[in-house]
Every structure is written in structure tokens, then in C-alpha cells.
PDB file of C-alpha atoms in Angstrom:
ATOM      1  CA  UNK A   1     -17.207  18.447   4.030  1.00  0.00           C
ATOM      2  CA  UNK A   2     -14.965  15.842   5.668  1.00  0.00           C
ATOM      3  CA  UNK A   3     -13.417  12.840   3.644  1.00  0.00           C
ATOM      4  CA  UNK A   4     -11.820   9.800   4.664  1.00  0.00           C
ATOM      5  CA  UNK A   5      -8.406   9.275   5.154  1.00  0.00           C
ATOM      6  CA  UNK A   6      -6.469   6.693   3.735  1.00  0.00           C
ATOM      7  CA  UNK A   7      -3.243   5.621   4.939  1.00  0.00           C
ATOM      8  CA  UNK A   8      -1.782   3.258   2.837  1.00  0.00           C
ATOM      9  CA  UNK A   9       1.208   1.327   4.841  1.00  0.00           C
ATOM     10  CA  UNK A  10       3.730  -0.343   2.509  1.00  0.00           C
ATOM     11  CA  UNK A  11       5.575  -3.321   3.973  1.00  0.00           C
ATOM     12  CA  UNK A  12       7.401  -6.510   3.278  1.00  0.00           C
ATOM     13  CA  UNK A  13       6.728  -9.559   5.364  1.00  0.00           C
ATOM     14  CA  UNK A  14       7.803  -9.459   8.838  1.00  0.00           C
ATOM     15  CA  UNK A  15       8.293  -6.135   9.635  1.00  0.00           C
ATOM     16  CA  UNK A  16       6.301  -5.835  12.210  1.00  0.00           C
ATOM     17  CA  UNK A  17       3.820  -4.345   9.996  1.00  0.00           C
ATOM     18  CA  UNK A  18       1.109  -6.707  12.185  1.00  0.00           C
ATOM     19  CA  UNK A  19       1.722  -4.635  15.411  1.00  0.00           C
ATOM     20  CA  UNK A  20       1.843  -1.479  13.713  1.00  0.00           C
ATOM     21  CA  UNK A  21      -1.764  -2.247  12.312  1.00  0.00           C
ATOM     22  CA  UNK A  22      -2.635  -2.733  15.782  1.00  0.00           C
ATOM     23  CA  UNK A  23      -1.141   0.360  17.041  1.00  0.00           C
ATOM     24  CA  UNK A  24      -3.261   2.292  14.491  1.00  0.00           C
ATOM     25  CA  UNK A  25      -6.494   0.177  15.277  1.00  0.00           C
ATOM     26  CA  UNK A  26      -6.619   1.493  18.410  1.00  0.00           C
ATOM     27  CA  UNK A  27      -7.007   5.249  17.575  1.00  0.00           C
ATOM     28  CA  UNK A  28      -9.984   6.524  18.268  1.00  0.00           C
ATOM     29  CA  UNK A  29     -10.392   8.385  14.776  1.00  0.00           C
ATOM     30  CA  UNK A  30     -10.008   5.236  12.687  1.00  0.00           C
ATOM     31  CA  UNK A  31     -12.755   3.707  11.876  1.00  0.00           C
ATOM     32  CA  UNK A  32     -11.453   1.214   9.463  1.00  0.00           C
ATOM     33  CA  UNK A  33      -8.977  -1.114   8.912  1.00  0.00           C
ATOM     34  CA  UNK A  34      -8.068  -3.523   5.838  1.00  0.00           C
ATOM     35  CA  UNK A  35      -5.596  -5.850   6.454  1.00  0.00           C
ATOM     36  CA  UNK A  36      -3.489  -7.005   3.067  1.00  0.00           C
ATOM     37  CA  UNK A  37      -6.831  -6.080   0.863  1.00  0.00           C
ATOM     38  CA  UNK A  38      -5.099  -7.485  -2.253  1.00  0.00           C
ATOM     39  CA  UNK A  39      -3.472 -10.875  -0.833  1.00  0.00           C
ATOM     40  CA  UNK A  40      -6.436 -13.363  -2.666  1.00  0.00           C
ATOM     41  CA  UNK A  41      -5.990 -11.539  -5.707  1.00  0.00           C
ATOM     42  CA  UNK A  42      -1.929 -11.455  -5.431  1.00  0.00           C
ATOM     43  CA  UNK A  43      -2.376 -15.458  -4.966  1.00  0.00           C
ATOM     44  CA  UNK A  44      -4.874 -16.081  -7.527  1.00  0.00           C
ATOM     45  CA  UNK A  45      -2.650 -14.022 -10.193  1.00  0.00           C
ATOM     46  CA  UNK A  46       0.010 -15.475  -9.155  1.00  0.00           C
ATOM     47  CA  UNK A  47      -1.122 -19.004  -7.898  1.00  0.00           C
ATOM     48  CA  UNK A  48       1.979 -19.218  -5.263  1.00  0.00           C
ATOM     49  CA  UNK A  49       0.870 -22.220  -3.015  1.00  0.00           C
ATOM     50  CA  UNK A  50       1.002 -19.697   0.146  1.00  0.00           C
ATOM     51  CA  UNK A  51       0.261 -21.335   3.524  1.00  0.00           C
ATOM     52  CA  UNK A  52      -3.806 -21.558   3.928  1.00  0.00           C
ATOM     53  CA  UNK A  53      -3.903 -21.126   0.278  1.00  0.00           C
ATOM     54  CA  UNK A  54      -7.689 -21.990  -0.291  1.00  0.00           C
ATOM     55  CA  UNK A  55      -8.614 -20.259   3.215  1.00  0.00           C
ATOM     56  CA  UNK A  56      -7.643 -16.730   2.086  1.00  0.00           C
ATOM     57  CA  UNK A  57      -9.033 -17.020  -1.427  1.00  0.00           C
ATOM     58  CA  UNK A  58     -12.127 -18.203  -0.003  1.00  0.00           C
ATOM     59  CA  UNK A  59     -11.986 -15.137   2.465  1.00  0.00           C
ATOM     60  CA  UNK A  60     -11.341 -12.180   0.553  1.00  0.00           C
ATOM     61  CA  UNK A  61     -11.891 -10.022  -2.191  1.00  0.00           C
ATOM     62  CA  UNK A  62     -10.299 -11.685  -5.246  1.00  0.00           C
ATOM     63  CA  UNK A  63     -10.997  -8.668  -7.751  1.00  0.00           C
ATOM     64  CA  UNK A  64      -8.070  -6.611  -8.126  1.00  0.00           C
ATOM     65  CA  UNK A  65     -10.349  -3.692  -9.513  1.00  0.00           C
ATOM     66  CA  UNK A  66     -12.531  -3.702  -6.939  1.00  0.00           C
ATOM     67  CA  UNK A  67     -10.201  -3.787  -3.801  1.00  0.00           C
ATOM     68  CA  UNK A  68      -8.978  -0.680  -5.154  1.00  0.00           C
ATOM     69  CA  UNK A  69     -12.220   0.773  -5.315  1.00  0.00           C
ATOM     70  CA  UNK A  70     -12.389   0.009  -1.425  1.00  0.00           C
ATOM     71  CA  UNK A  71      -8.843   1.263  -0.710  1.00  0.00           C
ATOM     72  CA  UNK A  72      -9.736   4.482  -2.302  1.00  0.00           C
ATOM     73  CA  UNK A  73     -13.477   4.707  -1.089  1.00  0.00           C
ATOM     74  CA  UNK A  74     -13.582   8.554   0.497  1.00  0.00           C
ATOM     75  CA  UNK A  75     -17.367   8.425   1.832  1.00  0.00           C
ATOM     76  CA  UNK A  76     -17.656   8.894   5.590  1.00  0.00           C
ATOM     77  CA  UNK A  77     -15.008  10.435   7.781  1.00  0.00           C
ATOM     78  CA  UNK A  78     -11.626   9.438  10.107  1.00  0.00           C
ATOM     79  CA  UNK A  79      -9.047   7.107   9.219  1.00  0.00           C
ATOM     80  CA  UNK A  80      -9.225   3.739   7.298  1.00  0.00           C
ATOM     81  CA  UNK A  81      -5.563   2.188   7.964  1.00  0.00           C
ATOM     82  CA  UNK A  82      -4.805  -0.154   5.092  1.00  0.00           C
ATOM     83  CA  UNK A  83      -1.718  -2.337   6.249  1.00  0.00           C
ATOM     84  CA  UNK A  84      -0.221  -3.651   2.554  1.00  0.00           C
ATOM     85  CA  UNK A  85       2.088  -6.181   1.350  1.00  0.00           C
ATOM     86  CA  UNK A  86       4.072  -3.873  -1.494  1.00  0.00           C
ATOM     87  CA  UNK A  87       4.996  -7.514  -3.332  1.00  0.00           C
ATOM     88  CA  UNK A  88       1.132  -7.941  -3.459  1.00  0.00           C
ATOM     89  CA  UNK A  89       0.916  -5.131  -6.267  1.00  0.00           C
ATOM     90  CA  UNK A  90       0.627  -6.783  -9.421  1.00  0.00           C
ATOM     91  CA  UNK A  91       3.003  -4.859 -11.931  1.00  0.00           C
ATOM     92  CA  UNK A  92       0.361  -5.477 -14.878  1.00  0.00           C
ATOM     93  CA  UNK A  93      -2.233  -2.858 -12.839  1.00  0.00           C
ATOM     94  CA  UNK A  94      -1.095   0.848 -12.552  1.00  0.00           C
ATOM     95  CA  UNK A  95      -0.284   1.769  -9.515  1.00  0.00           C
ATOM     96  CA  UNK A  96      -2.005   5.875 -10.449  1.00  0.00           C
ATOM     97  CA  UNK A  97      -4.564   4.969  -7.714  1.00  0.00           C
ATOM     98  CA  UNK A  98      -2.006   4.874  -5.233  1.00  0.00           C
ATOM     99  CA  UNK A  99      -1.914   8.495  -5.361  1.00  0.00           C
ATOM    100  CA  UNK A 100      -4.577   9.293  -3.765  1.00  0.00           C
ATOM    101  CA  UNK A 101      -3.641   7.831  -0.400  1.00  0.00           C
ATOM    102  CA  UNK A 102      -1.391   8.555   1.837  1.00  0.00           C
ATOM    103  CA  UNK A 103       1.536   6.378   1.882  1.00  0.00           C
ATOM    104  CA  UNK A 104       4.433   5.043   4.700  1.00  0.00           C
ATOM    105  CA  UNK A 105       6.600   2.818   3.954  1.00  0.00           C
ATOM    106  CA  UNK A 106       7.882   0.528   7.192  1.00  0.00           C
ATOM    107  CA  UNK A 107      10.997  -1.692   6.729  1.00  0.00           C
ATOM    108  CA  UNK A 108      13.277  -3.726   8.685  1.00  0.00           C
ATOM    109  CA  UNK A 109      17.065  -4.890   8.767  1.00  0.00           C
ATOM    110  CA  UNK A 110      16.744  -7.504   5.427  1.00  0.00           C
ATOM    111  CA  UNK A 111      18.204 -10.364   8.059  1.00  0.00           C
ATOM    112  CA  UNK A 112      15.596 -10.098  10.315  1.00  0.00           C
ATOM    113  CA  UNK A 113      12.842  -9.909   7.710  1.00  0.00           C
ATOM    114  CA  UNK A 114      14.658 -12.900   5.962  1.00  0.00           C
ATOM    115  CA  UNK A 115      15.518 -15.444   8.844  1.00  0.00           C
ATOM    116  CA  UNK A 116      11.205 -14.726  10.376  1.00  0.00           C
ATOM    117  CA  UNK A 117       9.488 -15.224   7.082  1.00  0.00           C
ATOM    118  CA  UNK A 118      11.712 -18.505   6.227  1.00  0.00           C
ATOM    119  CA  UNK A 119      10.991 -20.073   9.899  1.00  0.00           C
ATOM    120  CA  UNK A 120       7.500 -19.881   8.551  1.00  0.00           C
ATOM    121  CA  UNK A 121       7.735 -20.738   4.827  1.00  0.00           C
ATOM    122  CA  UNK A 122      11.584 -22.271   3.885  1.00  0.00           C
ATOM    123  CA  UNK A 123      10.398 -22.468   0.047  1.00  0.00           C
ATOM    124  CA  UNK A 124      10.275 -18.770  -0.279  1.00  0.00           C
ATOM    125  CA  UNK A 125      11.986 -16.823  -2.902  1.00  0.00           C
ATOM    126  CA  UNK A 126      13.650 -13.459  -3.021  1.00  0.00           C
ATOM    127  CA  UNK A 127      10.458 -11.921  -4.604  1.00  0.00           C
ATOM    128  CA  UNK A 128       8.360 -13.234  -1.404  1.00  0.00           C
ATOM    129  CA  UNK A 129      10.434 -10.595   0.453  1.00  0.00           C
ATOM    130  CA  UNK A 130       9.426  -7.373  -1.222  1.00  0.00           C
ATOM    131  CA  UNK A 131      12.475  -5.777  -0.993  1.00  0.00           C
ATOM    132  CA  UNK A 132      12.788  -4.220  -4.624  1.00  0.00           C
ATOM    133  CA  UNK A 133       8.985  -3.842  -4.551  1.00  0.00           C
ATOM    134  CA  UNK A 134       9.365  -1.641  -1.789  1.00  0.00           C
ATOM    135  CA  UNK A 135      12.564   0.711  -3.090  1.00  0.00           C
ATOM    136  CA  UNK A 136      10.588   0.899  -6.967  1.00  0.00           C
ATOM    137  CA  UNK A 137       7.415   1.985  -5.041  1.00  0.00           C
ATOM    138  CA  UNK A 138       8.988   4.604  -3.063  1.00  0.00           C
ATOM    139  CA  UNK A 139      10.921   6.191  -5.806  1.00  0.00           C
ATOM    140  CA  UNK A 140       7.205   5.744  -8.190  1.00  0.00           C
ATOM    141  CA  UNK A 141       5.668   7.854  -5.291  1.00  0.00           C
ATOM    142  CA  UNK A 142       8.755  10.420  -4.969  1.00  0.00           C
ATOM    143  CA  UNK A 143       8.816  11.140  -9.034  1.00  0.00           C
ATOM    144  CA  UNK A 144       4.842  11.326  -9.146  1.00  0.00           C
ATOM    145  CA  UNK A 145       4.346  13.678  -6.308  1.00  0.00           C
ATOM    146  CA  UNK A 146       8.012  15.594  -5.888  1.00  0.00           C
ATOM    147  CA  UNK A 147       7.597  14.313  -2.300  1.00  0.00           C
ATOM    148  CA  UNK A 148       9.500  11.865   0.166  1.00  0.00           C
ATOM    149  CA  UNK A 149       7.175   9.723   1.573  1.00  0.00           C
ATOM    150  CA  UNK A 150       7.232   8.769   5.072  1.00  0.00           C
ATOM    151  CA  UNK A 151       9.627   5.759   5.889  1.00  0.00           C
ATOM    152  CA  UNK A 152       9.540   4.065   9.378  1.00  0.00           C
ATOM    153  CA  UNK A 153      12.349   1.803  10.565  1.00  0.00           C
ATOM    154  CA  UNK A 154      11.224  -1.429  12.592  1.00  0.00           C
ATOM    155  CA  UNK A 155      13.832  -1.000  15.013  1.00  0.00           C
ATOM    156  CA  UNK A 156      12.563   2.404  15.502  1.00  0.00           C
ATOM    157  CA  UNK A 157       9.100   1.225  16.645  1.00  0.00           C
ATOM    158  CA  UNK A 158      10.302  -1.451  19.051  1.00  0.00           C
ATOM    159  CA  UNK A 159      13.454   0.384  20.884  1.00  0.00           C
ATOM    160  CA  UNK A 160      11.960   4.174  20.604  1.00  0.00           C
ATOM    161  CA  UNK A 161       8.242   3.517  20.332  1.00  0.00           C
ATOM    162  CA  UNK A 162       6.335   6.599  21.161  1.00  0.00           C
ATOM    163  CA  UNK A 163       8.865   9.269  19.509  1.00  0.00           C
ATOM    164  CA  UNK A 164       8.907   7.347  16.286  1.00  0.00           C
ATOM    165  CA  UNK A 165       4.868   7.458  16.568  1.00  0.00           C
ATOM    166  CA  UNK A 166       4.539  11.088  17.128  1.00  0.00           C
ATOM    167  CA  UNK A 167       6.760  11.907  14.510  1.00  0.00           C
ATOM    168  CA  UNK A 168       4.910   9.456  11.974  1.00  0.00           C
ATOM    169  CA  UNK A 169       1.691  11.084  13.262  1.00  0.00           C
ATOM    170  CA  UNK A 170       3.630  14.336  12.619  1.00  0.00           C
ATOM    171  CA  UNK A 171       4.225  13.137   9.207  1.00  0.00           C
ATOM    172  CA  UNK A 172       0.513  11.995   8.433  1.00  0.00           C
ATOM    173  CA  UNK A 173      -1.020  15.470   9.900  1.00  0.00           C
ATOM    174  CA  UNK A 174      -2.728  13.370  12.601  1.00  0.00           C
ATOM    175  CA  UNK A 175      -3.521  13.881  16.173  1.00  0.00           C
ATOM    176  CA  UNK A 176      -0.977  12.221  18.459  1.00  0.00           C
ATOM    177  CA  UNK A 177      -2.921   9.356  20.404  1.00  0.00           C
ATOM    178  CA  UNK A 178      -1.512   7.833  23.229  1.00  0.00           C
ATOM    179  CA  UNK A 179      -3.622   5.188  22.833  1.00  0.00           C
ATOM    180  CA  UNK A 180      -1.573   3.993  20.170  1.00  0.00           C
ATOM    181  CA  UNK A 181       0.841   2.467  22.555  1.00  0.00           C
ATOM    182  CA  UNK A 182      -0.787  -0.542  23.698  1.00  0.00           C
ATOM    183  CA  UNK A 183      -3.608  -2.340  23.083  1.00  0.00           C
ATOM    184  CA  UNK A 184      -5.261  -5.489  24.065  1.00  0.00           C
ATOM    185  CA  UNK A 185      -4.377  -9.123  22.779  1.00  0.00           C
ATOM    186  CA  UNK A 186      -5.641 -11.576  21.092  1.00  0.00           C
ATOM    187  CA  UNK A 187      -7.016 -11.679  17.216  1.00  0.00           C
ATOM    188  CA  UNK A 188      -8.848  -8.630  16.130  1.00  0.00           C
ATOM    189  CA  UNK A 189     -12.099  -8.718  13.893  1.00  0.00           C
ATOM    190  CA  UNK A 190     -10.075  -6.993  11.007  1.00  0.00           C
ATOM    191  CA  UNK A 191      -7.417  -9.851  11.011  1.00  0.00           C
ATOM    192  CA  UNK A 192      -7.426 -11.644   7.915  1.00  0.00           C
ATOM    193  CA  UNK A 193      -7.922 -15.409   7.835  1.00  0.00           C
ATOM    194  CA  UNK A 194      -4.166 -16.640   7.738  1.00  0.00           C
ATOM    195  CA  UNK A 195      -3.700 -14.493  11.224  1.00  0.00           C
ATOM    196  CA  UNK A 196      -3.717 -18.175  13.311  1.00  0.00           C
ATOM    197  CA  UNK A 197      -0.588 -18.639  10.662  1.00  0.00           C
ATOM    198  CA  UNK A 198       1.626 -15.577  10.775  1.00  0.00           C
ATOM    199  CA  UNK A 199       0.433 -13.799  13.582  1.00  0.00           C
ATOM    200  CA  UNK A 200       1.070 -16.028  16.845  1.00  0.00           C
ATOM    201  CA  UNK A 201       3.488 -13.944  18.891  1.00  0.00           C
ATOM    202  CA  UNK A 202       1.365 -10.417  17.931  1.00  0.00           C
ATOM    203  CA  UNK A 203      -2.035 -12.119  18.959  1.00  0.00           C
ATOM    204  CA  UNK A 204       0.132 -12.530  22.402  1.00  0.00           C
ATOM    205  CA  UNK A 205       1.711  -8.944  22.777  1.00  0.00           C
ATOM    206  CA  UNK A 206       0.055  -5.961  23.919  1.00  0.00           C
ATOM    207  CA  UNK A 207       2.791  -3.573  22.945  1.00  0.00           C
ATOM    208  CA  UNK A 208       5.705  -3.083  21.021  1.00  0.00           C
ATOM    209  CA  UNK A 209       8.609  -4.564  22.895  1.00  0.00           C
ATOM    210  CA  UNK A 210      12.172  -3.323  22.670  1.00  0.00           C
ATOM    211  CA  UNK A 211      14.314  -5.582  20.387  1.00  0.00           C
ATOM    212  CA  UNK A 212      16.861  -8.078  22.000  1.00  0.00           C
ATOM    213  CA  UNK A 213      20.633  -7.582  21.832  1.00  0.00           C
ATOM    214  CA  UNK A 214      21.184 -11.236  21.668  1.00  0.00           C
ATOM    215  CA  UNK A 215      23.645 -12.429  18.726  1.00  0.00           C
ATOM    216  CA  UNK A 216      21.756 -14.434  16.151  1.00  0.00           C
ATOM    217  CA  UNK A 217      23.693 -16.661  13.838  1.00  0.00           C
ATOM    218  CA  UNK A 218      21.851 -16.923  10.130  1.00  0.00           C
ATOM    219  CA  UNK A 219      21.848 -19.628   7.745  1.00  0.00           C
ATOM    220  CA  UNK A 220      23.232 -19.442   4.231  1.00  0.00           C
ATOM    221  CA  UNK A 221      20.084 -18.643   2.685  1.00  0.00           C
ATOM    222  CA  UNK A 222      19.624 -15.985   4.993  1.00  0.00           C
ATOM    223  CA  UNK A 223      23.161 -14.381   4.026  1.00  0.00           C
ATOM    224  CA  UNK A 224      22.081 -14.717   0.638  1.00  0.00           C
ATOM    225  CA  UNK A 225      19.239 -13.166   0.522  1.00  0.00           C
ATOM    226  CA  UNK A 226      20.082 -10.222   2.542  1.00  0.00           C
ATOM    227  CA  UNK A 227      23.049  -9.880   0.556  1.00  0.00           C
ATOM    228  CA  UNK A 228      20.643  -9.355  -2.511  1.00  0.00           C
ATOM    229  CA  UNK A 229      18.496  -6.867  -0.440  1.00  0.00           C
ATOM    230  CA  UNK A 230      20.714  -4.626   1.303  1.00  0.00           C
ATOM    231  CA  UNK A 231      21.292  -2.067  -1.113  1.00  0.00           C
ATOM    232  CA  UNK A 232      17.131  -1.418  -1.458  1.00  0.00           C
ATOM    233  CA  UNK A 233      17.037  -1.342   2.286  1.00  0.00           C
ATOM    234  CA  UNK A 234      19.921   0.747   3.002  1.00  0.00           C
ATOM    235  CA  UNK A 235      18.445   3.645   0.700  1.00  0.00           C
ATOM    236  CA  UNK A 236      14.872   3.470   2.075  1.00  0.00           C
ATOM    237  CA  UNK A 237      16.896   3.617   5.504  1.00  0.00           C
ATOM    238  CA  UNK A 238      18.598   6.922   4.540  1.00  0.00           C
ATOM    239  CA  UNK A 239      14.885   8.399   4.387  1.00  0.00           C
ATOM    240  CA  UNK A 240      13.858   7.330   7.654  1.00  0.00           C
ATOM    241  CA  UNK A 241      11.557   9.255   9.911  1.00  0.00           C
TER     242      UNK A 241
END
């Protein structure tokens, strides 16, 4: 008898984790998709004044308990994608039910990830980024299974888009499908409430685009910050796909 998959994708902020939700919406074997299932919950614990604050507690599931019960929900068949937010994870709940999915982790260059999520929200601190949150996760998964899990670099997806797919497909036991490479724009019905906020330029793209050689010059809080996260980027990096 056939179970659903879950494939939980473990992200920080601005990693492009948006179009890679909509590259995996557009399979034709998943049949759903949860998009940052435990953000009210993360801002009710936590009570961080988070753009459209009210909107997204008013939208979503605020019971921690119970959005695991959805993320772990096997009834049915195909592919539920969950796109996560690995700073979301309160460290009071165990993360055991995490085990039963099966888990990617997709980063990004700390400067990049830094200098988009600050345009958007200046007052953020380092903890907003998700950086540790990401390298403790990985290395939770690695000592309670014995196995690497998949890692996906950003840069990856945007300058060599459909081998990085097929091997992440590879990696998931999936069926390659093309259709993976484009879809159409605009908001999707699975988008959460906040998408008018963060999403703009993926509600306009249709693909992943290749990333831009142009020199960027960073502020100080930038440098600062990725000074703080390089080291837990640079050995998730190392494990790349």
C-alpha cells in the first residue's frame, strides 16, 4: 500500500527556498504543499513583531502539536513538499518527528542571505537568519540516522538548474520531472499570507535565473553577520549535492 511522501526542506530566509517550493509544486506527483507550517506558532512562542504579524497568526495553524501531526500525516499517496524555516523549530519541542520525513537542507552564501532579509526587515537579529539552526539540525539528522542528508547550494539552483535538480531528485528517489523547470507566475493557492511581503520578485519569475556577476558592496551589519555565520555555512557547503 502506497504512503505519502514527505519532503521536509530546511532553509533560512532568503535562500531561494520560495522558488524551489515552486519548482516542486509543479510536479505532477505532488499533491501537497505547506508552506512554513509552523511560522504562527514560531511567532506566537516567540512574539517577534514579524512584518504582517496579526495576518499570519490569523492565517495559520498556531498549534505546534498539531502542525506536526499534518507534516507527518502519511494517508493518501505522492508527494507533500513542506518548504520550512529551520529557525521556526522551537528548541522546547523534540525534533524525533522529524525523522520520519525526508529532509534537504538548501543554503546560500551568508552575505546574500544577510544583505535580502535586512532590505526587508533592518531590525533583524542573527537568530532571524537560521544559520546555527540549520548546521545543529543537520548534524541532529546525521547522528540519528548515520546518514548525510541532502544539502543544496542556492547558487547551484540558479547557475546549474536542471543538474542540481536531477541529482536532488536522485537523492530523494524521485522521478526526474522536467516540469520542474519553470512554472507559471504569479501567487500560488499554497502561498502563505505574508507572500505580498517577501515574495515580490518570485510572484514575477517563472524560472530560476542564473545569478549576476555584478560586485555588491555590503554594509557593516552585513559583514557582521556573515562573519558570525560563515563557519555553519561553510560546513553544510562541504556536503553539498
Amino acid at each position: 500500500m502506497s504512503s505519502r511522501l514527505n519532503i521536509a526542506m530546511w532553509s533560512g530566509p532568503r535562500n531561494l527556498s520560495t522558488a524551489l517550493m515552486r519548482s516542486f509544486g509543479n510536479r505532477s506527483d505532488v499533491n501537497k504543499v505547506y508552506d512554513e507550517p509552523f511560522y504562527a506558532s514560531y511567532l506566537r512562542s516567540t512574539n517577534k513583531k514579524h512584518p504582517m504579524f496579526n495576518e499570519v497568526l490569523n492565517s495559520q495553524e498556531n498549534n505546534y502539536d498539531l502542525v506536526i501531526k499534518a507534516c507527518t500525516d502519511k494517508t493518501g499517496d505522492g508527494v507533500c513538499y513542506q518548504k520550512h524555516m529551520v529557525h521556526h523549530l522551537l528548541s522546547s519541542i523534540s525534533k524525533e518527528w522529524i525523522l520520519s520525513c525526508k529532509n534537504c537542507f538548501l543554503i546560500r552564501k551568508p552575505e546574500d542571505v544577510i544583505s535580502s532579509f535586512l532590505d526587508k526587515w533592518p531590525v533583524a537579529s542573527f537568530e532571524d537568519f537560521g544559520f546555527k539552526e540549520q548546521f545543529d539540525l543537520f548534524n541532529y539528522l546525521k547522528n540519528n540516522t548515520g546518514e548525510f542528508p541532502l544539502v543544496v547550494d542556492a547558487d547551484d539552483l540558479r547557475n546549474n538548474t536542471k543538474e542540481t535538480l536531477i541529482k536532488l531528485c536522485n537523492g530523494l528517489n524521485i522521478e526526474w520531472d522536467p516540469l520542474m523547470l519553470s512554472w507559471e507566475p504569479g501567487l500560488k493557492e499554497y502561498d502563505g499570507v505574508w507572500a505580498k511581503h517577501w515574495y515580490p520578485s518570485v510572484m514575477s519569475s517563472s524560472s530560476f535565473k542564473p545569478k549576476s556577476n555584478n560586485t555588491k558592496i555590503y554594509s557593516k551589519d552585513v559583514i557582521r553577520f556573515s562573519s558570525m555565520a560563515n563557519d555553519y555555512y561553510e560546513d553544510l557547503f562541504k556536503n553539498k549535492i
